């Protein structure tokens, strides 16, 4: 079925990546959006895909699969940005969590996009989990440092480290250790 859509020029195949990527023509995408019987469900499914992608990539960004993760995230950046933009109104906590998880990607590949998204995400969810706020603040401070605002980056890292210093849970202690590592680098 997919190959017949490609042969009819309704879908564009990009076989230069592994796995191959398929993209609807914009006019078909616009028609589908206009006639979607459940746009909220479609948006939620797209966001769920992005959340899984970010969580998996966050694990791979620091290991031997880092180049693969960066290539995947670079290719998916329009999807990530769209999902985070949708989440900012539908689920701000999810937007913050997703943007914060991608810190290594933002600092290594997409500073401007990461800075813009993290700034919007940090302003949105007033009652997000403290861990997600801390992770996003560390990510934003890392970008600030790389782009030249080292003073504010150091202050932010120190504030996050103070807030996590009494961390009890395993993930919070790991984030505290990671924050102290970045603080030492700065």
Short mmCIF file of N, CA and C in Angstrom, two decimals:
data_model
loop_
_atom_site.label_atom_id
_atom_site.label_comp_id
_atom_site.label_asym_id
_atom_site.label_seq_id
_atom_site.Cartn_x
_atom_site.Cartn_y
_atom_site.Cartn_z
N UNK A 1 0.82 -1.19 0.00
CA UNK A 1 0.00 0.00 0.00
C UNK A 1 0.87 1.25 0.00
N UNK A 2 1.89 1.25 0.84
CA UNK A 2 2.76 2.41 0.92
C UNK A 2 3.49 2.66 -0.40
N UNK A 3 3.98 1.62 -1.02
CA UNK A 3 4.69 1.81 -2.29
C UNK A 3 3.76 2.32 -3.38
N UNK A 4 2.48 1.93 -3.33
CA UNK A 4 1.55 2.45 -4.34
C UNK A 4 1.29 3.94 -4.12
N UNK A 5 1.28 4.39 -2.87
CA UNK A 5 1.13 5.82 -2.59
C UNK A 5 2.35 6.60 -3.06
N UNK A 6 3.53 6.01 -2.90
CA UNK A 6 4.75 6.65 -3.38
C UNK A 6 4.72 6.72 -4.91
N UNK A 7 4.34 5.63 -5.56
CA UNK A 7 4.32 5.63 -7.02
C UNK A 7 3.28 6.59 -7.59
N UNK A 8 2.24 6.90 -6.82
CA UNK A 8 1.21 7.87 -7.25
C UNK A 8 1.56 9.29 -6.82
N UNK A 9 2.74 9.46 -6.24
CA UNK A 9 3.22 10.77 -5.79
C UNK A 9 2.33 11.40 -4.73
N UNK A 10 1.73 10.58 -3.90
CA UNK A 10 0.96 11.09 -2.77
C UNK A 10 1.81 11.11 -1.50
N UNK A 11 2.85 10.27 -1.51
CA UNK A 11 3.78 10.17 -0.40
C UNK A 11 5.19 10.26 -0.97
N UNK A 12 6.06 10.98 -0.26
CA UNK A 12 7.45 11.11 -0.68
C UNK A 12 8.29 10.19 0.21
N UNK A 13 9.12 9.38 -0.41
CA UNK A 13 9.99 8.45 0.32
C UNK A 13 11.39 9.03 0.42
N UNK A 14 11.94 9.00 1.61
CA UNK A 14 13.33 9.38 1.81
C UNK A 14 14.07 8.12 2.21
N UNK A 15 14.77 7.55 1.26
CA UNK A 15 15.49 6.30 1.51
C UNK A 15 16.95 6.52 1.88
N UNK A 16 17.33 7.79 2.11
CA UNK A 16 18.71 8.08 2.49
C UNK A 16 18.93 7.86 3.98
N UNK A 17 17.87 7.61 4.73
CA UNK A 17 17.99 7.35 6.16
C UNK A 17 17.59 5.91 6.44
N UNK A 18 18.02 5.42 7.58
CA UNK A 18 17.61 4.08 8.00
C UNK A 18 16.94 4.19 9.35
N UNK A 19 15.71 3.79 9.47
CA UNK A 19 14.84 3.27 8.43
C UNK A 19 14.36 4.39 7.50
N UNK A 20 13.84 3.98 6.35
CA UNK A 20 13.32 4.96 5.38
C UNK A 20 12.21 5.78 6.02
N UNK A 21 12.11 7.04 5.58
CA UNK A 21 11.08 7.95 6.10
C UNK A 21 10.10 8.26 4.99
N UNK A 22 8.85 8.39 5.36
CA UNK A 22 7.80 8.70 4.39
C UNK A 22 7.08 9.95 4.85
N UNK A 23 6.79 10.83 3.89
CA UNK A 23 6.18 12.12 4.22
C UNK A 23 5.03 12.37 3.25
N UNK A 24 3.91 12.79 3.83
CA UNK A 24 2.78 13.17 3.00
C UNK A 24 3.07 14.50 2.31
N UNK A 25 2.54 14.67 1.12
CA UNK A 25 2.62 15.96 0.47
C UNK A 25 1.83 16.97 1.31
N UNK A 26 2.27 18.21 1.31
CA UNK A 26 1.65 19.23 2.16
C UNK A 26 0.16 19.38 1.87
N UNK A 27 -0.25 19.34 0.64
CA UNK A 27 -1.66 19.51 0.31
C UNK A 27 -2.51 18.36 0.88
N UNK A 28 -1.95 17.16 0.87
CA UNK A 28 -2.65 16.01 1.44
C UNK A 28 -2.68 16.12 2.97
N UNK A 29 -1.57 16.55 3.54
CA UNK A 29 -1.52 16.76 4.99
C UNK A 29 -2.54 17.80 5.42
N UNK A 30 -2.66 18.89 4.68
CA UNK A 30 -3.64 19.94 5.01
C UNK A 30 -5.06 19.39 4.90
N UNK A 31 -5.32 18.60 3.89
CA UNK A 31 -6.65 17.99 3.74
C UNK A 31 -6.96 17.08 4.93
N UNK A 32 -5.98 16.26 5.29
CA UNK A 32 -6.18 15.35 6.43
C UNK A 32 -6.43 16.12 7.72
N UNK A 33 -5.69 17.21 7.93
CA UNK A 33 -5.91 18.03 9.13
C UNK A 33 -7.31 18.62 9.13
N UNK A 34 -7.75 19.09 7.99
CA UNK A 34 -9.07 19.72 7.89
C UNK A 34 -10.20 18.72 8.09
N UNK A 35 -9.95 17.46 7.76
CA UNK A 35 -11.02 16.46 7.85
C UNK A 35 -10.78 15.41 8.94
N UNK A 36 -9.87 15.71 9.85
CA UNK A 36 -9.57 14.78 10.94
C UNK A 36 -10.78 14.71 11.88
N UNK A 37 -11.39 13.54 12.06
CA UNK A 37 -12.55 13.44 12.93
C UNK A 37 -12.21 13.57 14.42
N UNK A 38 -10.95 13.37 14.78
CA UNK A 38 -10.55 13.46 16.19
C UNK A 38 -9.19 14.15 16.29
N UNK A 39 -9.14 15.47 16.06
CA UNK A 39 -7.84 16.15 16.06
C UNK A 39 -7.13 16.09 17.42
N UNK A 40 -7.88 16.10 18.51
CA UNK A 40 -7.24 16.01 19.82
C UNK A 40 -6.54 14.67 20.00
N UNK A 41 -7.19 13.61 19.56
CA UNK A 41 -6.59 12.28 19.66
C UNK A 41 -5.36 12.17 18.75
N UNK A 42 -5.43 12.76 17.58
CA UNK A 42 -4.28 12.75 16.67
C UNK A 42 -3.11 13.52 17.29
N UNK A 43 -3.40 14.68 17.86
CA UNK A 43 -2.36 15.47 18.52
C UNK A 43 -1.76 14.74 19.71
N UNK A 44 -2.61 14.07 20.48
CA UNK A 44 -2.12 13.32 21.64
C UNK A 44 -1.25 12.14 21.20
N UNK A 45 -1.64 11.46 20.13
CA UNK A 45 -0.84 10.35 19.62
C UNK A 45 0.52 10.84 19.12
N UNK A 46 0.52 11.97 18.43
CA UNK A 46 1.78 12.55 17.95
C UNK A 46 2.67 12.94 19.12
N UNK A 47 2.08 13.56 20.14
CA UNK A 47 2.85 13.96 21.31
C UNK A 47 3.40 12.73 22.04
N UNK A 48 2.61 11.68 22.15
CA UNK A 48 3.07 10.45 22.81
C UNK A 48 4.27 9.85 22.07
N UNK A 49 4.22 9.87 20.74
CA UNK A 49 5.35 9.41 19.94
C UNK A 49 6.59 10.23 20.28
N UNK A 50 6.43 11.54 20.35
CA UNK A 50 7.56 12.43 20.64
C UNK A 50 8.09 12.21 22.05
N UNK A 51 7.22 11.99 23.01
CA UNK A 51 7.67 11.75 24.39
C UNK A 51 8.52 10.48 24.45
N UNK A 52 8.08 9.42 23.77
CA UNK A 52 8.85 8.17 23.75
C UNK A 52 10.20 8.38 23.05
N UNK A 53 10.17 9.10 21.95
CA UNK A 53 11.39 9.39 21.20
C UNK A 53 12.39 10.15 22.09
N UNK A 54 11.92 11.17 22.78
CA UNK A 54 12.80 11.97 23.64
C UNK A 54 13.37 11.13 24.78
N UNK A 55 12.54 10.31 25.39
CA UNK A 55 13.00 9.47 26.50
C UNK A 55 14.06 8.48 26.03
N UNK A 56 13.84 7.87 24.88
CA UNK A 56 14.82 6.92 24.35
C UNK A 56 16.10 7.64 23.95
N UNK A 57 15.97 8.76 23.28
CA UNK A 57 17.14 9.52 22.82
C UNK A 57 17.96 10.03 24.00
N UNK A 58 17.29 10.43 25.08
CA UNK A 58 18.00 10.94 26.26
C UNK A 58 18.94 9.88 26.81
N UNK A 59 18.54 8.62 26.73
CA UNK A 59 19.40 7.53 27.19
C UNK A 59 20.58 7.31 26.23
N UNK A 60 20.35 7.50 24.95
CA UNK A 60 21.38 7.23 23.95
C UNK A 60 22.35 8.38 23.74
N UNK A 61 21.97 9.59 24.11
CA UNK A 61 22.79 10.77 23.81
C UNK A 61 24.15 10.76 24.50
N UNK A 62 24.29 9.97 25.55
CA UNK A 62 25.55 9.96 26.29
C UNK A 62 26.39 8.72 26.05
N UNK A 63 25.94 7.86 25.20
CA UNK A 63 26.67 6.62 24.99
C UNK A 63 27.21 6.49 23.58
N UNK A 64 27.54 5.27 23.22
CA UNK A 64 28.12 5.02 21.90
C UNK A 64 27.12 5.25 20.78
N UNK A 65 25.82 5.28 21.12
CA UNK A 65 24.79 5.53 20.11
C UNK A 65 24.48 7.02 19.98
N UNK A 66 25.29 7.86 20.57
CA UNK A 66 25.05 9.29 20.52
C UNK A 66 24.94 9.84 19.10
N UNK A 67 25.83 9.49 18.17
CA UNK A 67 25.67 10.03 16.81
C UNK A 67 24.33 9.64 16.18
N UNK A 68 23.91 8.41 16.43
CA UNK A 68 22.62 7.96 15.90
C UNK A 68 21.48 8.75 16.54
N UNK A 69 21.54 8.96 17.85
CA UNK A 69 20.49 9.70 18.54
C UNK A 69 20.42 11.14 18.03
N UNK A 70 21.58 11.77 17.82
CA UNK A 70 21.59 13.15 17.34
C UNK A 70 21.03 13.22 15.92
N UNK A 71 21.38 12.26 15.08
CA UNK A 71 20.84 12.24 13.72
C UNK A 71 19.33 12.06 13.74
N UNK A 72 18.85 11.16 14.60
CA UNK A 72 17.41 10.93 14.71
C UNK A 72 16.69 12.18 15.20
N UNK A 73 17.22 12.80 16.24
CA UNK A 73 16.57 14.00 16.79
C UNK A 73 16.62 15.16 15.80
N UNK A 74 17.71 15.28 15.07
CA UNK A 74 17.81 16.33 14.06
C UNK A 74 16.74 16.13 13.00
N UNK A 75 16.59 14.90 12.55
CA UNK A 75 15.58 14.59 11.55
C UNK A 75 14.17 14.82 12.09
N UNK A 76 13.97 14.56 13.38
CA UNK A 76 12.65 14.67 13.99
C UNK A 76 12.39 16.04 14.62
N UNK A 77 13.32 16.97 14.49
CA UNK A 77 13.16 18.27 15.15
C UNK A 77 11.84 18.97 14.83
N UNK A 78 11.36 18.97 13.59
CA UNK A 78 10.04 19.58 13.36
C UNK A 78 8.92 18.89 14.14
N UNK A 79 8.98 17.56 14.26
CA UNK A 79 7.98 16.84 15.05
C UNK A 79 8.11 17.18 16.53
N UNK A 80 9.34 17.23 17.02
CA UNK A 80 9.57 17.56 18.43
C UNK A 80 9.05 18.95 18.74
N UNK A 81 9.39 19.92 17.91
CA UNK A 81 8.93 21.30 18.13
C UNK A 81 7.42 21.39 18.09
N UNK A 82 6.79 20.70 17.13
CA UNK A 82 5.33 20.73 17.02
C UNK A 82 4.68 20.08 18.24
N UNK A 83 5.23 18.97 18.70
CA UNK A 83 4.65 18.30 19.87
C UNK A 83 4.81 19.14 21.14
N UNK A 84 5.96 19.76 21.30
CA UNK A 84 6.17 20.61 22.48
C UNK A 84 5.23 21.82 22.42
N UNK A 85 5.08 22.41 21.24
CA UNK A 85 4.15 23.54 21.09
C UNK A 85 2.73 23.12 21.45
N UNK A 86 2.31 21.94 21.00
CA UNK A 86 0.98 21.43 21.34
C UNK A 86 0.87 21.18 22.84
N UNK A 87 1.92 20.58 23.41
CA UNK A 87 1.92 20.27 24.84
C UNK A 87 1.90 21.52 25.72
N UNK A 88 2.45 22.62 25.22
CA UNK A 88 2.46 23.84 26.03
C UNK A 88 1.05 24.28 26.42
N UNK A 89 0.06 23.96 25.60
CA UNK A 89 -1.32 24.28 25.95
C UNK A 89 -2.06 23.07 26.52
N UNK A 90 -1.81 21.89 25.96
CA UNK A 90 -2.56 20.70 26.38
C UNK A 90 -1.96 20.03 27.62
N UNK A 91 -0.65 20.06 27.76
CA UNK A 91 0.02 19.37 28.86
C UNK A 91 1.39 20.01 29.10
N UNK A 92 1.41 21.19 29.75
CA UNK A 92 2.67 21.92 29.92
C UNK A 92 3.75 21.12 30.66
N UNK A 93 3.33 20.26 31.57
CA UNK A 93 4.31 19.45 32.30
C UNK A 93 5.04 18.50 31.34
N UNK A 94 4.29 17.93 30.39
CA UNK A 94 4.90 17.03 29.41
C UNK A 94 5.86 17.81 28.51
N UNK A 95 5.50 19.02 28.14
CA UNK A 95 6.38 19.85 27.31
C UNK A 95 7.69 20.12 28.05
N UNK A 96 7.59 20.46 29.32
CA UNK A 96 8.77 20.75 30.12
C UNK A 96 9.65 19.51 30.25
N UNK A 97 9.04 18.38 30.53
CA UNK A 97 9.79 17.13 30.68
C UNK A 97 10.51 16.77 29.38
N UNK A 98 9.81 16.85 28.26
CA UNK A 98 10.39 16.50 26.97
C UNK A 98 11.55 17.42 26.62
N UNK A 99 11.36 18.71 26.76
CA UNK A 99 12.42 19.67 26.42
C UNK A 99 13.62 19.49 27.34
N UNK A 100 13.39 19.24 28.62
CA UNK A 100 14.49 19.05 29.56
C UNK A 100 15.30 17.79 29.30
N UNK A 101 14.63 16.73 28.87
CA UNK A 101 15.32 15.47 28.59
C UNK A 101 16.34 15.60 27.46
N UNK A 102 16.13 16.55 26.59
CA UNK A 102 16.96 16.67 25.39
C UNK A 102 18.15 17.63 25.56
N UNK A 103 18.56 17.87 26.79
CA UNK A 103 19.63 18.83 27.05
C UNK A 103 20.87 18.59 26.19
N UNK A 104 21.35 17.37 26.11
CA UNK A 104 22.56 17.10 25.34
C UNK A 104 22.34 17.40 23.87
N UNK A 105 21.17 17.14 23.37
CA UNK A 105 20.89 17.46 21.97
C UNK A 105 20.90 18.96 21.76
N UNK A 106 20.24 19.70 22.66
CA UNK A 106 20.18 21.16 22.49
C UNK A 106 21.59 21.74 22.52
N UNK A 107 22.41 21.31 23.45
CA UNK A 107 23.74 21.92 23.58
C UNK A 107 24.70 21.46 22.49
N UNK A 108 24.48 20.29 21.93
CA UNK A 108 25.39 19.78 20.91
C UNK A 108 24.94 20.07 19.49
N UNK A 109 23.65 20.33 19.29
CA UNK A 109 23.19 20.42 17.91
C UNK A 109 22.28 21.61 17.60
N UNK A 110 21.40 21.98 18.51
CA UNK A 110 20.36 22.93 18.17
C UNK A 110 20.15 23.95 19.28
N UNK A 111 21.14 24.80 19.48
CA UNK A 111 21.11 25.76 20.59
C UNK A 111 19.92 26.71 20.51
N UNK A 112 19.70 27.30 19.37
CA UNK A 112 18.64 28.30 19.24
C UNK A 112 17.26 27.69 19.48
N UNK A 113 16.99 26.58 18.84
CA UNK A 113 15.69 25.92 19.02
C UNK A 113 15.51 25.47 20.46
N UNK A 114 16.54 24.87 21.04
CA UNK A 114 16.46 24.42 22.43
C UNK A 114 16.23 25.57 23.39
N UNK A 115 16.95 26.65 23.21
CA UNK A 115 16.80 27.82 24.07
C UNK A 115 15.38 28.36 24.01
N UNK A 116 14.88 28.49 22.80
CA UNK A 116 13.53 29.03 22.61
C UNK A 116 12.47 28.12 23.25
N UNK A 117 12.58 26.82 23.01
CA UNK A 117 11.60 25.89 23.57
C UNK A 117 11.70 25.79 25.08
N UNK A 118 12.93 25.70 25.60
CA UNK A 118 13.10 25.60 27.05
C UNK A 118 12.58 26.85 27.77
N UNK A 119 12.83 28.00 27.18
CA UNK A 119 12.34 29.24 27.79
C UNK A 119 10.81 29.23 27.88
N UNK A 120 10.17 28.83 26.80
CA UNK A 120 8.70 28.76 26.80
C UNK A 120 8.20 27.70 27.77
N UNK A 121 8.88 26.57 27.82
CA UNK A 121 8.46 25.48 28.70
C UNK A 121 8.63 25.85 30.18
N UNK A 122 9.70 26.52 30.51
CA UNK A 122 9.93 26.90 31.90
C UNK A 122 8.92 27.93 32.39
N UNK A 123 8.35 28.70 31.47
CA UNK A 123 7.37 29.72 31.85
C UNK A 123 5.96 29.14 31.96
N UNK A 124 5.72 27.96 31.43
CA UNK A 124 4.35 27.45 31.30
C UNK A 124 3.79 26.71 32.52
N UNK A 125 4.42 25.65 33.02
CA UNK A 125 3.75 24.82 34.03
C UNK A 125 4.04 25.24 35.47
N UNK A 126 3.09 25.85 36.12
CA UNK A 126 3.35 26.32 37.49
C UNK A 126 3.48 25.18 38.51
N UNK A 127 2.90 24.03 38.22
CA UNK A 127 2.91 22.94 39.21
C UNK A 127 3.58 21.67 38.68
N UNK A 128 4.59 21.83 37.85
CA UNK A 128 5.31 20.69 37.30
C UNK A 128 6.14 20.03 38.40
N UNK A 129 6.45 18.76 38.24
CA UNK A 129 7.33 18.09 39.20
C UNK A 129 8.67 18.82 39.31
N UNK A 130 9.18 18.92 40.51
CA UNK A 130 10.43 19.66 40.77
C UNK A 130 11.58 19.09 39.95
N UNK A 131 11.63 17.78 39.75
CA UNK A 131 12.71 17.15 38.98
C UNK A 131 12.70 17.65 37.54
N UNK A 132 11.51 17.75 36.96
CA UNK A 132 11.42 18.21 35.57
C UNK A 132 11.82 19.67 35.44
N UNK A 133 11.42 20.47 36.41
CA UNK A 133 11.81 21.89 36.41
C UNK A 133 13.33 22.01 36.54
N UNK A 134 13.90 21.24 37.46
CA UNK A 134 15.35 21.29 37.68
C UNK A 134 16.10 20.86 36.42
N UNK A 135 15.66 19.76 35.80
CA UNK A 135 16.33 19.27 34.59
C UNK A 135 16.26 20.32 33.47
N UNK A 136 15.11 20.94 33.30
CA UNK A 136 14.95 21.95 32.25
C UNK A 136 15.80 23.19 32.56
N UNK A 137 15.89 23.56 33.83
CA UNK A 137 16.72 24.72 34.20
C UNK A 137 18.20 24.43 33.94
N UNK A 138 18.63 23.20 34.23
CA UNK A 138 20.02 22.81 33.95
C UNK A 138 20.27 22.86 32.44
N UNK A 139 19.32 22.36 31.67
CA UNK A 139 19.47 22.39 30.21
C UNK A 139 19.55 23.82 29.70
N UNK A 140 18.69 24.68 30.21
CA UNK A 140 18.69 26.07 29.77
C UNK A 140 19.99 26.76 30.18
N UNK A 141 20.46 26.48 31.40
CA UNK A 141 21.72 27.08 31.86
C UNK A 141 22.90 26.60 31.02
N UNK A 142 22.88 25.35 30.61
CA UNK A 142 23.95 24.83 29.75
C UNK A 142 23.99 25.58 28.42
N UNK A 143 22.82 25.83 27.87
CA UNK A 143 22.75 26.58 26.61
C UNK A 143 23.23 28.01 26.83
N UNK A 144 22.82 28.60 27.95
CA UNK A 144 23.28 29.96 28.26
C UNK A 144 24.80 30.02 28.33
N UNK A 145 25.39 29.02 28.97
CA UNK A 145 26.83 29.00 29.10
C UNK A 145 27.50 28.92 27.72
N UNK A 146 27.02 28.00 26.89
CA UNK A 146 27.62 27.80 25.57
C UNK A 146 27.46 29.05 24.71
N UNK A 147 26.36 29.79 24.90
CA UNK A 147 26.11 30.97 24.08
C UNK A 147 26.68 32.25 24.69
N UNK A 148 27.37 32.14 25.82
CA UNK A 148 28.10 33.28 26.34
C UNK A 148 27.59 33.92 27.61
N UNK A 149 26.49 33.47 28.18
CA UNK A 149 25.99 34.06 29.42
C UNK A 149 26.41 33.19 30.60
N UNK A 150 27.72 33.14 30.83
CA UNK A 150 28.25 32.23 31.84
C UNK A 150 27.87 32.62 33.26
N UNK A 151 27.73 33.89 33.56
CA UNK A 151 27.37 34.32 34.91
C UNK A 151 26.00 33.82 35.32
N UNK A 152 25.02 34.02 34.47
CA UNK A 152 23.67 33.56 34.79
C UNK A 152 23.61 32.03 34.80
N UNK A 153 24.36 31.39 33.92
CA UNK A 153 24.39 29.93 33.88
C UNK A 153 24.93 29.38 35.20
N UNK A 154 25.99 29.98 35.72
CA UNK A 154 26.56 29.53 37.01
C UNK A 154 25.56 29.72 38.14
N UNK A 155 24.89 30.88 38.16
CA UNK A 155 23.89 31.14 39.21
C UNK A 155 22.76 30.12 39.15
N UNK A 156 22.29 29.83 37.96
CA UNK A 156 21.20 28.87 37.80
C UNK A 156 21.63 27.48 38.25
N UNK A 157 22.81 27.05 37.83
CA UNK A 157 23.31 25.73 38.25
C UNK A 157 23.44 25.64 39.76
N UNK A 158 23.96 26.70 40.38
CA UNK A 158 24.11 26.69 41.83
C UNK A 158 22.74 26.61 42.51
N UNK A 159 21.76 27.35 42.01
CA UNK A 159 20.42 27.33 42.60
C UNK A 159 19.78 25.95 42.45
N UNK A 160 19.94 25.34 41.29
CA UNK A 160 19.38 24.00 41.07
C UNK A 160 20.06 23.00 42.00
N UNK A 161 21.38 23.08 42.12
CA UNK A 161 22.11 22.16 42.99
C UNK A 161 21.66 22.31 44.44
N UNK A 162 21.47 23.56 44.91
CA UNK A 162 20.98 23.77 46.27
C UNK A 162 19.60 23.14 46.46
N UNK A 163 18.75 23.30 45.46
CA UNK A 163 17.40 22.74 45.56
C UNK A 163 17.38 21.22 45.55
N UNK A 164 18.37 20.61 44.92
CA UNK A 164 18.42 19.15 44.85
C UNK A 164 19.31 18.52 45.92
N UNK A 165 19.99 19.32 46.72
CA UNK A 165 20.98 18.79 47.65
C UNK A 165 20.39 17.81 48.66
N UNK A 166 19.13 17.95 48.98
CA UNK A 166 18.49 17.03 49.94
C UNK A 166 17.67 15.97 49.22
N UNK A 167 18.01 15.71 47.98
CA UNK A 167 17.25 14.75 47.17
C UNK A 167 17.24 13.38 47.82
N UNK A 168 16.07 12.75 47.79
CA UNK A 168 15.92 11.46 48.45
C UNK A 168 15.84 10.30 47.45
N UNK A 169 15.12 10.49 46.37
CA UNK A 169 14.92 9.42 45.40
C UNK A 169 16.14 9.20 44.52
N UNK A 170 16.21 8.02 43.93
CA UNK A 170 17.35 7.67 43.09
C UNK A 170 17.50 8.62 41.90
N UNK A 171 16.41 8.90 41.20
CA UNK A 171 16.47 9.80 40.04
C UNK A 171 16.85 11.21 40.45
N UNK A 172 16.34 11.67 41.61
CA UNK A 172 16.69 13.00 42.08
C UNK A 172 18.16 13.08 42.47
N UNK A 173 18.68 12.02 43.10
CA UNK A 173 20.11 12.02 43.46
C UNK A 173 20.98 12.00 42.20
N UNK A 174 20.54 11.25 41.19
CA UNK A 174 21.29 11.21 39.93
C UNK A 174 21.28 12.59 39.27
N UNK A 175 20.14 13.26 39.29
CA UNK A 175 20.06 14.60 38.72
C UNK A 175 20.92 15.58 39.51
N UNK A 176 20.96 15.42 40.83
CA UNK A 176 21.81 16.27 41.67
C UNK A 176 23.28 16.06 41.29
N UNK A 177 23.69 14.81 41.14
CA UNK A 177 25.08 14.52 40.77
C UNK A 177 25.39 15.08 39.39
N UNK A 178 24.46 14.93 38.46
CA UNK A 178 24.65 15.47 37.12
C UNK A 178 24.77 17.00 37.15
N UNK A 179 23.92 17.63 37.96
CA UNK A 179 23.96 19.08 38.08
C UNK A 179 25.29 19.55 38.68
N UNK A 180 25.77 18.83 39.67
CA UNK A 180 27.06 19.20 40.27
C UNK A 180 28.20 19.02 39.26
N UNK A 181 28.10 18.00 38.43
CA UNK A 181 29.09 17.78 37.37
C UNK A 181 29.10 18.98 36.43
N UNK A 182 27.92 19.38 35.97
CA UNK A 182 27.84 20.53 35.05
C UNK A 182 28.29 21.81 35.75
N UNK A 183 27.96 21.93 37.01
CA UNK A 183 28.39 23.09 37.78
C UNK A 183 29.91 23.14 37.82
N UNK A 184 30.54 22.01 38.01
CA UNK A 184 32.02 21.96 38.03
C UNK A 184 32.59 22.33 36.66
N UNK A 185 31.95 21.87 35.60
CA UNK A 185 32.41 22.23 34.27
C UNK A 185 32.32 23.73 34.02
N UNK A 186 31.23 24.34 34.48
CA UNK A 186 31.08 25.77 34.29
C UNK A 186 32.09 26.53 35.11
#
